[in-house]
mmCIF file of C-alpha atoms in Angstrom:
data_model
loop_
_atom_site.group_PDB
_atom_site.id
_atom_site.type_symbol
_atom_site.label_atom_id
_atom_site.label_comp_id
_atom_site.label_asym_id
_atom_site.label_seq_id
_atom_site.Cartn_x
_atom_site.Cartn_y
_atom_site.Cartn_z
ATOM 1 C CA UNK W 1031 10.339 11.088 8.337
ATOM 2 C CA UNK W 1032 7.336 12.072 6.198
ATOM 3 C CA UNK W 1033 5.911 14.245 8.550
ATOM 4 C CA UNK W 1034 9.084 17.084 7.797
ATOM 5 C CA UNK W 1035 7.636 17.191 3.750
ATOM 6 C CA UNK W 1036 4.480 18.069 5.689
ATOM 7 C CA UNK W 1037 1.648 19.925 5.653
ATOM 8 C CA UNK W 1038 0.378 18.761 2.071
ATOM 9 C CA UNK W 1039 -1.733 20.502 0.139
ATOM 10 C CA UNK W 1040 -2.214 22.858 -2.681
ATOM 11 C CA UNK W 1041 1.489 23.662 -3.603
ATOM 12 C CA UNK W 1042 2.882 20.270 -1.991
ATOM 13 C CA UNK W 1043 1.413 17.939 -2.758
ATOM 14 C CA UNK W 1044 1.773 14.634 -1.000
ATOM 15 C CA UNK W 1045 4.749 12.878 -2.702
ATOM 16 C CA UNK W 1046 4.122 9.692 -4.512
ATOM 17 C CA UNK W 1047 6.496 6.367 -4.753
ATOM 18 C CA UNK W 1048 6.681 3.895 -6.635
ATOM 19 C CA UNK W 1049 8.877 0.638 -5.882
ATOM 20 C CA UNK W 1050 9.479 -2.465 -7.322
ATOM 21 C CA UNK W 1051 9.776 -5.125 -8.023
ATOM 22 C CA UNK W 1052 8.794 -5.613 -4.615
ATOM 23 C CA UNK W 1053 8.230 -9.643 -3.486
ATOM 24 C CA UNK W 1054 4.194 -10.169 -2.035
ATOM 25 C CA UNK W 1055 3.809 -13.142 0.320
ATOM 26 C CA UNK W 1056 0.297 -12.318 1.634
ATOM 27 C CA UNK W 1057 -3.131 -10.938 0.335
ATOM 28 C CA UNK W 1058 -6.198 -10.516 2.628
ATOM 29 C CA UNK W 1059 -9.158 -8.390 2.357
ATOM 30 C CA UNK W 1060 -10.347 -6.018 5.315
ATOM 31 C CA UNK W 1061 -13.625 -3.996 5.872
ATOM 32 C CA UNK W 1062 -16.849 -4.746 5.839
ATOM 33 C CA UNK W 1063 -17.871 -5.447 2.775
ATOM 34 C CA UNK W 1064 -14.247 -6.686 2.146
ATOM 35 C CA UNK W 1065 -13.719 -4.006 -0.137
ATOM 36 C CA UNK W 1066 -10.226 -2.910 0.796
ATOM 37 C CA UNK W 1067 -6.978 -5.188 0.662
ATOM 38 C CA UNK W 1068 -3.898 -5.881 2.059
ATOM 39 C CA UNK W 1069 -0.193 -7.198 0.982
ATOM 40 C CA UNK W 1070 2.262 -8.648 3.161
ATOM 41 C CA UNK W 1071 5.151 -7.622 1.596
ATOM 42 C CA UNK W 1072 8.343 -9.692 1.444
ATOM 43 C CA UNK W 1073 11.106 -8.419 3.975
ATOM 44 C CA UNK W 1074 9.725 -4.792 4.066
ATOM 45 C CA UNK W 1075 7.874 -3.982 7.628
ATOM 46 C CA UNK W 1076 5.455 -2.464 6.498
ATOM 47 C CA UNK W 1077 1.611 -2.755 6.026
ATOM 48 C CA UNK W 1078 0.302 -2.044 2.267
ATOM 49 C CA UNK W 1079 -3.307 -1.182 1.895
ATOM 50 C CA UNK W 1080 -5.256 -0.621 -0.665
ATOM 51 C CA UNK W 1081 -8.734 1.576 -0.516
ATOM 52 C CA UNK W 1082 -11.335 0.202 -2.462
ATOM 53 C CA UNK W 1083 -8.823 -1.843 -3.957
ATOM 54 C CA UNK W 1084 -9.181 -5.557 -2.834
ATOM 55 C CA UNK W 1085 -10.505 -7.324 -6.246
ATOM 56 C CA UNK W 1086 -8.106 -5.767 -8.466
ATOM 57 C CA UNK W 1087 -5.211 -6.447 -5.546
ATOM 58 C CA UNK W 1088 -6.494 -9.762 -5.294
ATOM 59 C CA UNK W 1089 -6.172 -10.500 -9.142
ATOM 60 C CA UNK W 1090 -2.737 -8.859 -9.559
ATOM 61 C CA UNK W 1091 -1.808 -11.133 -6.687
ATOM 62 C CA UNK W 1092 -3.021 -14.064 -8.183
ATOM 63 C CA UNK W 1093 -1.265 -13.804 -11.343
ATOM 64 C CA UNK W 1094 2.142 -12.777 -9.826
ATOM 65 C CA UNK W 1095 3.752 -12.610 -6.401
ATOM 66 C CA UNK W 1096 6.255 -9.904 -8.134
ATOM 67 C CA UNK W 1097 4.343 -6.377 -8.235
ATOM 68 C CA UNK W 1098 5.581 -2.687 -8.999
ATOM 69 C CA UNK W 1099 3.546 -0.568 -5.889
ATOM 70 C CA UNK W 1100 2.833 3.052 -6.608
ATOM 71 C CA UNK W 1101 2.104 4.724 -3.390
ATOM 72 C CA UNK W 1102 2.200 7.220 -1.114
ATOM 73 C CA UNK W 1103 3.136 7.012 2.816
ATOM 74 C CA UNK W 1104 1.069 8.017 6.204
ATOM 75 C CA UNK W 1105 1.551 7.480 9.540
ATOM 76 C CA UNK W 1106 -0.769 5.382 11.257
ATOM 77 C CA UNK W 1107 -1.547 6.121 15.090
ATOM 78 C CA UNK W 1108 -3.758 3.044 16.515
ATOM 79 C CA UNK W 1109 -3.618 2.027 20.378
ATOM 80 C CA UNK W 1110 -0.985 4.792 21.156
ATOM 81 C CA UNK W 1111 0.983 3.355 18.790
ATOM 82 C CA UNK W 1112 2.772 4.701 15.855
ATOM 83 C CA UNK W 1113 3.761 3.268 12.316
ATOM 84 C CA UNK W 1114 4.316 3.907 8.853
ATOM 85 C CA UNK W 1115 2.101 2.992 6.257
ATOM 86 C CA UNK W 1116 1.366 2.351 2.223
ATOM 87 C CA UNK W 1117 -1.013 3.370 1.062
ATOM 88 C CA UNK W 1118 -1.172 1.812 -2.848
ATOM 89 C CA UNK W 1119 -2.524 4.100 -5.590
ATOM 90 C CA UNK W 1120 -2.074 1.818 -8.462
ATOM 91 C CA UNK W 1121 -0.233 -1.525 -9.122
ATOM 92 C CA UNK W 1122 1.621 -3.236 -12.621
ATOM 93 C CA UNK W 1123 3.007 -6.589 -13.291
ATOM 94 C CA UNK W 1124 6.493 -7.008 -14.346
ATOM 95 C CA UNK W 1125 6.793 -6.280 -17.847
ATOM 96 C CA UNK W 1126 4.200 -3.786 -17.911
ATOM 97 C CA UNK W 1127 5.321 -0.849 -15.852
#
């Protein structure tokens, strides 16, 4: 689906999203120096990450389970296997988006 907006670059740029409010039942940090996070989002299949983003990810979380995402979308290709993915760019809490 993303890949037909494709190739990116200067004079398309990758699109950006935002969604919400979208319902967070999970945060976890990965990498390692934990440094980058991720949501389990609430009936959305779909993994969130967040580069370099785990302590403000893990704060938001903390203070709500109710988050406006902006993101944009990749595919992910790990062990011959293929999947869509969020990548977060910035996050609000209801109220003020």
């Amino acid at each position: 689906m993303i890949e037909m907006l494709e190739p990116f670059g200067n004079g398309n740029e990758q699109p950006v999203f935002r969604s919400g409010p979208v319902k967070i039942e999970g945060f976890s940090f990965f990498g390692s120096d934990n440094i980058h996070g991720r949501f389990i989002l609430q009936d959305i299949n779909i993994r969130a990450l967040g580069w370099r983003m785990a302590d403000k990810m893990e704060k938001f979380f903390r203070e709500s389970s109710t988050l406006y995402l902006t993101y944009t979308l990749e595919v992910n290709f790990f062990r011959n296997e293929k999947s869509l993915q969020m990548i977060i760019q910035d996050l609000a809490l209801p109220g003020s988006h």
